[in-house]
Amino acid sequence: MSESERPAGYDPRDYDPVSVTVDVVALTIRDGALHVLLVRRGNPPYAGMWALPGGFVRGVRDAEDLPDAAVRELAEETGLNAEQGQLERIHLEQLGTYGTPGRDPRMRVISVAYLAFAPELPDPKAGGDAADAAWVPVGRLGLTDGGDQAPGTTRRLAFDHAQILVDGLERARGKLEYTPLATAFCAPEFTVPELRAVYEAVWGEELHAGNFHRKVLSVPGFVESTGTTSDRGGRKGGPRPKLYRAGDARLLHPALLRPSREEEIR
Amino acid sequence: MSESERPAGYDPRDYDPVSVTVDVVALTIRDGALHVLLVRRGNPPYAGMWALPGGFVRGVRDAEDLPDAAVRELAEETGLNAEQGQLERIHLEQLGTYGTPGRDPRMRVISVAYLAFAPELPDPKAGGDAADAAWVPVGRLGLTDGGDQAPGTTRRLAFDHAQILVDGLERARGKLEYTPLATAFCAPEFTVPELRAVYEAVWGEELHAGNFHRKVLSVPGFVESTGTTSDRGGRKGGPRPKLYRAGDARLLHPALLRPSREEEIR
DNA sequence: TATGTTCTTCTCATAACGAGATGAACTCAT
DNA sequence: ATGAGTTCATCTCGTTATGAGAAGAACATA
């Protein structure tokens, strides 16, 4: 900061008023497809439209840290319960801050976006100021890299939330490459095919099962064996896969690079 | 955002007042060492201490976007000149947002940090509310991964700026691996040894010259030949190296991984 | 019981990487 | 001018990682 041109007792209320909010891109895997948590707005602007869960940061009275605000909004607007440990196993990281003037038609709002990776959770219950809340398949939102203004694409999310979501998805895809965060989408014990399904859902492309299996087991600290075996085979047959836990690595080395990124390089 | 529990005409001045600032971690290479741009604070708190350049975002009157605010503060406090194109070749990206209550002893301040990569620039001139401004070698700040609170380490930077700087350095080290941003530290035309010096300065370790050379030339779009040759050899001898320009790649594929990260993996 | 699917482990060819070596070009001190 | 030391640029060689395909065993379903 360093705004030392102002007297020490300066009251920001007299200065440029800026509101700070948090928005959360919460991702999970359901039925093999990537889903994002959305709420339907009850009030204008954008009343009736879907938006990312979020809200004001408590600034001075009951001042809260930014990650705490993200968790609180997630709980308030969706009914996900901290007592049941539903929020405990969620990985939360800061995504970025969006503050372009005019992004909120009412006033200047700067929003700190967070990205959350969650294992499969129950359907949310609308709460707070949300008229509705649901896990929505990302593939059905018709998103493109440019946000929500691409030709032939309907503006489906309020504010600039389509852009925030696109940025969150790209971050998630990248994180899967060099961190073991794919395990955050899984139950505490999981199989290699389940882990592969996470990668395929997030990356949107099928992976070579044999090479994926070799890779996962060869990267130190990615997964560790439980010594047990799943009690059922695959959906349409096959042997019972072995069960693993998340290992203690925080970075995958070497990384698990996704194929065919030739177009993205330039 | 979505704070629809409030009436549409709600005035944030009546609500929790939060101030928003931008801080900039501006990095450059000087004499083969990584330097960061710091300003000396003229007013309390932390008067006389070094801090990152930064200041308030213009919120409503003359509302400005966050990256514009970062560039403006960079210019105001250091005298770096936009007319001379000094700010034009600077790569700027958002680093993260720091908003823990109490990080500013006076009031609730949320700071959006930006990371800047600059080619060699002249010494800055203190301006605005800065009592002094200088490029400071990062190695002499005694930083550790934990910020400025490590044993035997003096708190050298105001606020939580040591932590922001540490985060910026780690981001920079990572970016060099999979993007061609090392060229942003170089003049428009540069040699492979110069580029290697950038990597060595940022990563803090020596690289195998032969393998680095092979790698840089083999990654598509990293550099392109100018067909010309430098007019001088190395400092202590050697043939005149060839000159290259930055290529059009935005990602390095395959990446240029730094060696010996075994300790960081867990 | 038959058929098809899936898990898991192989093999093999190719690509990428780390370490070292070499010769030519150049600077600097003598 | 000469020699010593340095650096650029390229090459070789062994190791590791990757992509593609194959194959056997275990399982679900008709």
XYZ file of C-alpha atoms (C1' of nucleotides) in Angstrom:
592
model
C 0.000 0.000 0.000
C 1.788 3.110 1.173
C -0.630 5.985 0.784
C 1.409 8.136 3.068
C 0.274 11.317 1.420
C -2.771 11.047 3.695
C -2.849 11.872 7.388
C -2.682 8.894 9.665
C -6.214 9.338 10.958
C -7.655 9.355 7.480
C -11.085 7.809 7.188
C -11.571 5.846 3.976
C -15.279 6.552 4.180
C -14.527 10.036 2.880
C -12.472 8.738 0.016
C -13.335 6.697 -3.034
C -15.789 4.070 -1.845
C -14.976 0.647 -3.199
C -16.841 -2.514 -2.315
C -14.989 -5.806 -2.040
C -16.657 -9.144 -2.617
C -15.559 -12.748 -2.934
C -16.823 -15.105 -5.626
C -16.200 -18.830 -5.628
C -15.700 -21.164 -8.571
C -16.502 -24.461 -6.871
C -15.850 -27.502 -9.051
C -16.730 -31.126 -8.542
C -17.170 -34.293 -10.565
C -20.637 -35.803 -10.898
C -21.460 -38.743 -13.125
C -18.102 -38.417 -14.789
C -18.687 -34.799 -15.808
C -17.234 -31.598 -14.407
C -19.803 -29.486 -12.561
C -19.689 -25.960 -11.176
C -21.752 -24.648 -8.296
C -24.091 -21.841 -9.372
C -26.788 -19.838 -7.624
C -29.758 -18.119 -9.200
C -29.995 -14.450 -8.342
C -33.141 -13.337 -6.575
C -32.676 -9.590 -6.955
C -31.603 -7.146 -9.641
C -29.334 -6.663 -11.353
C -29.314 -9.877 -13.329
C -32.286 -11.143 -11.292
C -33.148 -14.676 -12.276
C -29.780 -15.310 -13.896
C -27.223 -17.785 -12.705
C -24.109 -16.502 -10.980
C -21.179 -17.729 -8.972
C -21.810 -17.904 -5.233
C -20.296 -14.964 -3.439
C -20.911 -11.812 -1.485
C -19.452 -8.957 0.481
C -16.350 -9.305 2.572
C -16.921 -8.242 6.149
C -14.518 -5.360 6.249
C -14.316 -3.702 9.623
C -17.014 -4.943 11.936
C -16.308 -8.696 12.416
C -13.498 -8.307 9.927
C -12.735 -11.601 8.229
C -9.894 -12.844 6.089
C -10.546 -13.381 2.397
C -10.462 -17.206 2.401
C -12.805 -17.224 5.382
C -15.227 -15.031 3.468
C -15.108 -17.461 0.548
C -15.919 -20.431 2.763
C -18.675 -18.514 4.530
C -20.368 -17.523 1.278
C -20.076 -21.058 -0.008
C -21.823 -22.315 3.106
C -24.433 -19.571 3.307
C -25.694 -19.759 -0.221
C -25.633 -23.486 -0.683
C -26.375 -25.045 2.687
C -23.215 -27.111 2.546
C -22.518 -27.944 6.115
C -19.326 -27.392 8.020
C -20.469 -29.613 10.872
C -20.679 -32.578 8.552
C -17.150 -31.936 7.390
C -18.361 -31.156 3.893
C -16.297 -28.007 3.725
C -13.294 -29.528 5.398
C -12.001 -31.610 2.545
C -12.424 -28.825 0.020
C -9.258 -27.427 -1.483
C -9.484 -23.643 -1.732
C -7.087 -21.339 -3.527
C -7.182 -17.789 -4.737
C -7.919 -17.463 -8.439
C -7.645 -13.753 -9.173
C -9.174 -10.368 -8.627
C -11.599 -8.703 -11.009
C -12.101 -4.989 -10.712
C -12.770 -3.437 -14.104
C -14.957 -0.333 -13.660
C -18.490 -1.052 -14.759
C -18.444 -4.783 -14.102
C -21.228 -4.104 -11.586
C -23.789 -1.626 -12.949
C -24.557 -0.178 -9.522
C -21.173 0.760 -8.130
C -17.493 0.058 -8.138
C -16.990 -3.490 -6.978
C -13.727 -5.374 -6.780
C -14.159 -9.094 -6.495
C -11.611 -11.592 -5.254
C -12.332 -14.918 -6.925
C -11.504 -18.241 -5.280
C -11.257 -21.663 -6.827
C -12.516 -24.690 -4.901
C -12.021 -28.380 -5.643
C -14.588 -30.561 -3.934
C -15.295 -34.287 -3.817
C -18.793 -35.330 -4.695
C -21.204 -33.381 -2.474
C -24.987 -33.453 -2.044
C -27.241 -31.103 -3.941
C -27.037 -27.608 -2.464
C -29.965 -25.865 -0.822
C -30.585 -22.272 -1.753
C -29.906 -19.958 1.149
C -29.015 -16.367 1.907
C -29.890 -14.237 -1.084
C -29.880 -17.084 -3.585
C -33.210 -18.048 -5.132
C -31.787 -21.381 -6.178
C -28.527 -23.283 -6.121
C -27.330 -26.255 -8.135
C -24.361 -28.151 -9.496
C -24.386 -27.386 -13.224
C -22.444 -29.380 -15.822
C -19.777 -27.106 -17.229
C -20.174 -28.546 -20.680
C -23.739 -27.317 -20.950
C -22.862 -23.691 -20.325
C -21.560 -23.167 -23.819
C -18.491 -21.370 -22.603
C -15.658 -20.381 -24.851
C -12.245 -19.063 -24.052
C -13.304 -15.498 -24.604
C -15.917 -15.522 -21.899
C -19.578 -15.068 -22.557
C -19.450 -12.764 -25.545
C -18.488 -15.270 -28.199
C -20.610 -15.444 -31.331
C -23.578 -17.719 -31.025
C -23.203 -17.909 -27.288
C -25.888 -16.699 -24.957
C -24.811 -14.665 -21.982
C -25.660 -17.157 -19.322
C -23.982 -15.854 -16.193
C -24.394 -12.571 -14.355
C -21.703 -9.877 -14.294
C -18.345 -11.094 -15.622
C -18.801 -14.452 -13.982
C -18.475 -16.316 -17.268
C -14.961 -14.946 -17.620
C -14.141 -15.811 -14.022
C -15.405 -19.334 -14.607
C -13.346 -19.697 -17.769
C -10.268 -18.546 -15.887
C -11.037 -20.970 -13.075
C -11.423 -23.868 -15.462
C -8.141 -23.088 -17.132
C -6.437 -22.854 -13.756
C -7.930 -26.196 -12.730
C -6.754 -27.850 -15.937
C -3.244 -26.578 -15.370
C -3.159 -27.496 -11.697
C -3.953 -31.101 -12.526
C -0.784 -31.257 -14.553
C 1.762 -30.485 -11.893
C -0.016 -30.973 -8.571
C -1.822 -33.969 -7.071
C -5.024 -31.929 -6.657
C -7.019 -34.348 -8.739
C -7.205 -36.389 -5.565
C -9.216 -33.534 -4.009
C -12.064 -34.540 -6.325
C -12.005 -38.090 -5.021
C -13.146 -39.854 -1.885
C -10.415 -40.533 0.717
C -9.816 -43.892 -0.922
C -9.982 -44.122 -4.668
C -8.890 -46.261 -7.590
C -6.618 -45.379 -10.461
C -9.522 -45.542 -12.951
C -11.470 -43.109 -10.749
C -8.518 -40.764 -10.728
C -8.271 -41.076 -14.482
C -11.946 -40.176 -14.770
C -11.192 -36.936 -12.922
C -8.483 -36.031 -15.402
C -10.687 -36.915 -18.341
C -13.583 -34.852 -17.000
C -11.477 -31.779 -16.318
C -9.382 -31.970 -19.449
C -12.250 -33.090 -21.638
C -10.324 -35.796 -23.421
C -9.726 -39.485 -23.008
C -6.420 -40.714 -21.702
C -4.498 -43.878 -22.451
C -5.437 -46.111 -19.512
C -2.204 -48.073 -19.454
C 0.113 -45.105 -19.659
C -1.920 -43.191 -17.081
C -1.697 -46.095 -14.690
C 2.040 -46.379 -15.114
C 2.489 -42.661 -14.669
C 0.408 -42.338 -11.508
C 2.240 -45.155 -9.787
C 5.674 -43.964 -10.897
C 5.432 -40.357 -9.695
C 6.764 -40.311 -6.125
C 4.207 -39.341 -3.510
C 1.220 -39.055 -5.831
C -0.692 -42.009 -4.406
C 0.023 -44.671 -1.835
C -1.480 -48.107 -1.731
C -4.010 -49.057 0.922
C -3.430 -52.737 0.302
C -7.152 -53.198 -0.202
C -9.295 -53.723 -3.246
C -12.562 -52.203 -4.348
C -15.575 -54.411 -3.722
C -16.891 -54.033 -7.242
C -15.452 -54.094 -10.678
C -16.067 -51.469 -13.324
C -19.563 -50.519 -14.464
C -19.554 -52.937 -17.351
C -17.173 -55.539 -16.051
C -13.508 -55.930 -15.386
C -11.532 -56.925 -12.312
C -11.821 -55.144 -8.970
C -9.385 -52.223 -9.000
C -6.994 -51.590 -6.115
C -7.594 -48.755 -3.688
C -5.175 -45.897 -3.055
C -4.889 -42.854 -0.820
C -3.495 -39.456 -1.729
C 0.257 -39.382 -1.154
C 2.258 -36.653 0.528
C 3.654 -34.980 -2.582
C 2.631 -31.399 -3.207
C 4.069 -31.260 -6.695
C 4.107 -33.954 -9.352
C 7.575 -34.595 -10.631
C 7.761 -35.252 -13.441
C 4.482 -33.559 -14.273
C 1.521 -35.279 -15.854
C 1.235 -33.214 -19.005
C -1.981 -33.218 -20.979
C -1.667 -34.188 -24.620
C -2.353 -32.121 -27.712
C -1.838 -28.586 -26.566
C -0.264 -27.594 -29.843
C -2.896 -24.979 -30.576
C -2.531 -23.277 -27.218
C 1.170 -22.723 -27.457
C 1.025 -19.633 -29.603
C -20.578 -10.685 -6.237
C -24.327 -10.877 -5.810
C -25.252 -9.061 -2.608
C -28.876 -8.958 -3.492
C -29.982 -8.869 0.118
C -29.380 -5.112 -0.119
C -31.605 -2.619 -1.899
C -30.468 -1.627 -5.343
C -29.710 1.957 -4.366
C -27.459 0.877 -1.549
C -24.543 3.189 -0.850
C -21.377 1.326 0.107
C -20.267 4.374 2.079
C -22.669 3.337 4.788
C -21.399 -0.200 4.852
C -18.074 -1.703 5.835
C -15.451 0.638 4.469
C -12.601 -1.202 2.792
C -9.697 0.451 1.030
C -8.184 -1.125 -2.058
C -4.589 -0.603 -3.111
C -2.228 -2.036 -5.689
C 1.346 -3.065 -4.946
C 3.883 -3.941 -7.602
C 6.704 -6.463 -7.473
C 8.851 -5.137 -10.311
C 11.793 -7.358 -11.178
C 14.757 -6.772 -13.437
C 18.259 -8.090 -13.994
C 21.217 -5.845 -13.225
C 24.823 -6.965 -13.345
C 23.698 -10.545 -13.564
C 21.657 -10.355 -10.356
C 17.924 -10.192 -9.831
C 16.740 -6.819 -8.496
C 13.398 -5.636 -7.156
C 12.119 -2.085 -7.228
C 11.585 -0.680 -3.723
C 10.595 2.708 -2.345
C 11.411 4.142 1.045
C 8.368 5.264 2.974
C 8.259 8.912 3.978
C 5.350 8.715 6.408
C 4.171 6.442 9.186
C 3.436 3.679 9.566
C 6.749 2.034 8.753
C 8.254 5.459 7.969
C 11.794 5.082 6.686
C 11.345 1.439 5.800
C 11.468 -0.007 2.346
C 8.247 -1.117 0.720
C 6.888 -2.189 -2.618
C 5.681 0.664 -4.810
C 1.938 0.994 -4.711
C -1.030 3.037 -3.654
C -4.753 3.534 -3.714
C -6.893 2.469 -6.616
C -9.017 5.312 -7.919
C -12.391 3.852 -7.216
C -15.217 6.071 -8.378
C -13.979 9.461 -9.460
C -11.699 8.808 -12.462
C -12.258 5.121 -11.870
C -9.365 3.093 -13.230
C -8.840 -0.576 -13.928
C -6.491 -2.499 -11.660
C -3.636 -2.992 -14.155
C -3.807 0.717 -15.008
C -3.472 1.554 -11.348
C -0.405 -0.668 -11.101
C 1.272 1.034 -14.051
C 0.360 4.476 -12.719
C 1.838 3.782 -9.304
C 4.938 2.344 -10.881
C 5.377 5.526 -12.881
C 4.455 7.962 -10.119
C 6.743 6.630 -7.458
C 9.770 5.881 -9.569
C 9.840 8.413 -12.367
C 9.953 5.713 -14.996
C 8.713 7.383 -18.096
C 5.933 6.245 -20.340
C 6.950 8.740 -23.055
C 10.299 7.054 -23.409
C 8.611 3.716 -23.781
C 10.123 2.453 -20.574
C 6.808 1.123 -19.381
C 5.793 -0.257 -22.717
C 7.997 -3.297 -22.803
C 7.174 -4.285 -19.255
C 5.256 -7.498 -18.781
C 2.599 -7.067 -16.108
C 0.482 -9.786 -14.544
C -1.636 -10.095 -11.460
C 0.093 -11.871 -8.610
C -2.530 -12.153 -5.883
C -4.619 -10.256 -3.387
C -3.675 -9.775 0.245
C -6.387 -8.802 2.659
C -5.758 -10.284 6.082
C -7.263 -8.010 8.754
C -4.550 -6.093 10.541
C -2.028 -6.129 7.725
C -2.306 -2.340 7.787
C -2.362 -1.008 11.358
C -4.587 1.936 10.457
C -7.535 0.386 8.689
C -8.797 -2.495 6.637
C -6.836 -2.530 3.412
C -7.045 -5.077 0.650
C -4.129 -4.983 -1.722
C -3.992 -6.397 -5.225
C -0.387 -7.289 -5.990
C 1.028 -7.218 -9.510
C 4.183 -8.772 -10.846
C 6.244 -6.920 -13.445
C 9.137 -8.177 -15.557
C 11.290 -5.369 -16.916
C 14.400 -5.176 -19.072
C 17.272 -3.199 -17.645
C 15.975 0.261 -16.713
C 17.642 3.415 -15.375
C 17.757 4.166 -11.673
C 14.363 5.354 -10.464
C 13.716 8.821 -9.077
C 11.671 9.079 -5.928
C 8.312 10.679 -6.590
C 4.847 10.874 -5.146
C 4.946 9.871 -1.509
C 8.205 7.949 -1.761
C 11.215 9.375 0.046
C 13.537 7.265 -2.047
C 13.390 4.603 -4.738
C 15.961 2.086 -5.890
C 16.578 -1.246 -7.568
C 17.633 -3.529 -4.721
C 19.352 -6.901 -5.218
C 16.969 -9.577 -4.058
C 19.773 -11.651 -2.626
C 20.654 -8.973 -0.092
C 17.189 -8.856 1.437
C 17.737 -12.059 3.374
C 14.365 -13.403 2.386
C 13.298 -16.919 3.121
C 10.295 -18.845 1.961
C 8.388 -18.046 5.114
C 8.472 -14.316 4.576
C 10.328 -11.916 6.839
C 9.876 -13.677 10.131
C 12.491 -16.359 9.753
C 15.073 -16.747 12.521
C 18.018 -14.437 12.146
C 16.202 -12.381 9.579
C 15.440 -8.742 10.113
C 12.040 -7.480 9.114
C 13.142 -5.355 6.223
C 9.979 -4.492 4.364
C 6.858 -2.648 5.485
C 3.499 -4.334 5.982
C 3.404 -7.882 4.593
C 5.458 -6.859 1.593
C 8.149 -9.414 2.311
C 5.590 -12.158 1.882
C 4.268 -10.565 -1.312
C 7.814 -10.360 -2.644
C 8.482 -14.003 -1.787
C 5.306 -15.002 -3.593
C 6.281 -12.875 -6.576
C 9.722 -14.427 -6.766
C 8.292 -17.914 -6.665
C 5.808 -17.006 -9.381
C 8.610 -15.592 -11.510
C 10.716 -18.717 -11.078
C 7.817 -20.869 -12.156
C 6.872 -18.688 -15.109
C 10.348 -19.009 -16.539
C 9.832 -22.736 -16.767
C 6.865 -22.879 -19.060
C 6.645 -19.446 -20.693
C 9.134 -17.448 -22.739
C 8.929 -14.530 -20.300
C 12.652 -14.620 -19.658
C 12.893 -12.652 -22.892
C 11.006 -9.826 -21.139
C 14.146 -9.249 -19.061
C 16.253 -8.861 -22.199
C 16.788 -6.178 -24.797
C 14.868 -6.645 -28.066
C 17.856 -8.529 -29.447
C 19.745 -10.840 -27.165
C 22.116 -13.784 -27.184
C 21.583 -17.247 -25.808
C 24.182 -16.670 -23.060
C 22.316 -13.503 -22.047
C 19.106 -15.466 -21.838
C 20.867 -18.096 -19.796
C 22.075 -15.396 -17.422
C 18.426 -14.430 -16.844
C 17.521 -17.965 -15.887
C 20.536 -18.277 -13.637
C 19.775 -14.993 -11.891
C 16.121 -15.805 -11.269
C 16.645 -19.428 -10.348
C 19.820 -18.787 -8.420
C 21.712 -21.698 -9.889
C 24.052 -22.314 -12.766
C 22.827 -24.115 -15.836
C 24.635 -26.396 -18.234
C 25.506 -24.056 -21.095
C 25.441 -26.694 -23.801
C 22.144 -28.246 -22.814
C 20.549 -24.820 -22.322
C 21.612 -23.779 -25.777
C 20.217 -26.931 -27.341
C 16.978 -26.542 -25.425
C 16.355 -22.896 -26.305
C 16.877 -23.502 -29.997
C 14.799 -26.674 -30.050
C 11.638 -25.325 -28.391
C 9.411 -24.033 -31.200
C 8.776 -20.302 -31.097
C 10.995 -19.515 -28.138
C 13.553 -17.482 -30.071
C 14.109 -16.661 -33.708
C 17.417 -15.841 -35.311
C 18.199 -12.320 -36.492
C 20.999 -13.589 -38.693
C 23.350 -11.135 -37.035
C 26.112 -11.524 -34.507
C 26.996 -9.604 -31.391
C 29.856 -7.151 -31.849
C 31.708 -8.386 -28.824
C 32.548 -11.714 -27.345
C 31.993 -12.670 -23.727
C 33.434 -10.650 -20.855
C 36.522 -12.785 -20.592
C 36.790 -14.042 -24.128
C 35.060 -16.412 -26.419
C 33.551 -16.067 -29.869
C 30.873 -13.491 -30.702
C 27.508 -15.022 -29.903
C 24.628 -14.873 -32.368
C 21.689 -12.543 -31.801
C 18.065 -13.652 -31.440
C 14.648 -12.079 -31.017
C 11.767 -13.347 -28.902
C 9.644 -15.807 -30.847
C 5.880 -15.942 -31.042
C 5.316 -18.803 -28.639
C 3.342 -18.050 -25.503
C 4.088 -21.369 -23.856
C 7.275 -23.407 -23.911
C 6.662 -26.929 -25.044
C 8.288 -28.965 -23.764
C 8.923 -26.810 -20.712
C 12.343 -25.758 -19.506
C 12.315 -27.334 -16.074
C 14.693 -26.146 -13.423
C 16.888 -28.816 -11.882
C 17.021 -30.007 -8.303
C 13.573 -29.294 -6.952
C 13.521 -32.458 -4.930
C 13.051 -30.573 -1.648
C 10.115 -28.548 -2.914
C 8.056 -31.488 -4.026
C 6.743 -32.375 -0.596
C -22.415 -70.085 -20.381
C -21.001 -66.703 -23.707
C -19.719 -62.123 -24.757
C -17.901 -57.900 -24.034
C -15.687 -54.663 -20.817
C -12.139 -53.194 -17.679
C -7.952 -53.494 -14.802
C -3.208 -54.160 -14.821
C 1.124 -55.080 -16.606
C 4.102 -55.659 -20.704
C 6.869 -54.469 -24.856
C 8.908 -51.458 -28.174
C 10.069 -47.332 -30.627
C 10.788 -42.519 -30.106
C 11.650 -38.230 -27.724
C 13.802 -35.580 -24.112
C 17.377 -34.916 -20.814
C 21.920 -34.744 -17.968
C 26.745 -34.928 -18.233
C 30.745 -34.499 -20.522
C 33.906 -33.410 -24.537
C 35.652 -30.729 -28.442
C 37.189 -27.142 -31.532
C 37.037 -22.511 -32.856
C 36.788 -17.606 -31.600
C 37.792 -14.208 -28.562
C 39.887 -11.190 -24.389
C 43.367 -10.106 -21.526
C 47.939 -10.120 -19.412
C 52.523 -10.624 -20.331
C 52.903 -10.573 -30.690
C 52.263 -14.439 -27.981
C 50.208 -17.480 -24.766
C 46.810 -18.614 -21.343
C 42.363 -18.827 -20.113
C 37.449 -18.140 -21.234
C 33.329 -18.692 -23.847
C 30.292 -20.045 -27.788
C 28.339 -23.591 -30.264
C 27.812 -28.222 -31.390
C 28.203 -33.128 -30.721
C 28.129 -37.806 -28.402
C 26.429 -41.146 -25.201
C 23.783 -43.271 -21.622
C 19.522 -42.763 -19.020
C 14.864 -41.563 -18.335
C 10.206 -40.414 -19.851
C 6.593 -40.854 -23.148
C 3.143 -42.625 -26.766
C 1.033 -46.534 -28.838
C -0.264 -50.977 -28.844
C -0.870 -55.811 -26.954
C -2.279 -59.343 -23.777
C -3.998 -61.934 -19.886
C -6.956 -62.136 -15.993
C -11.130 -60.691 -13.576
C -15.634 -59.228 -13.742
C -20.764 -57.804 -15.268
C -24.446 -58.777 -17.988
C -27.420 -61.099 -21.324
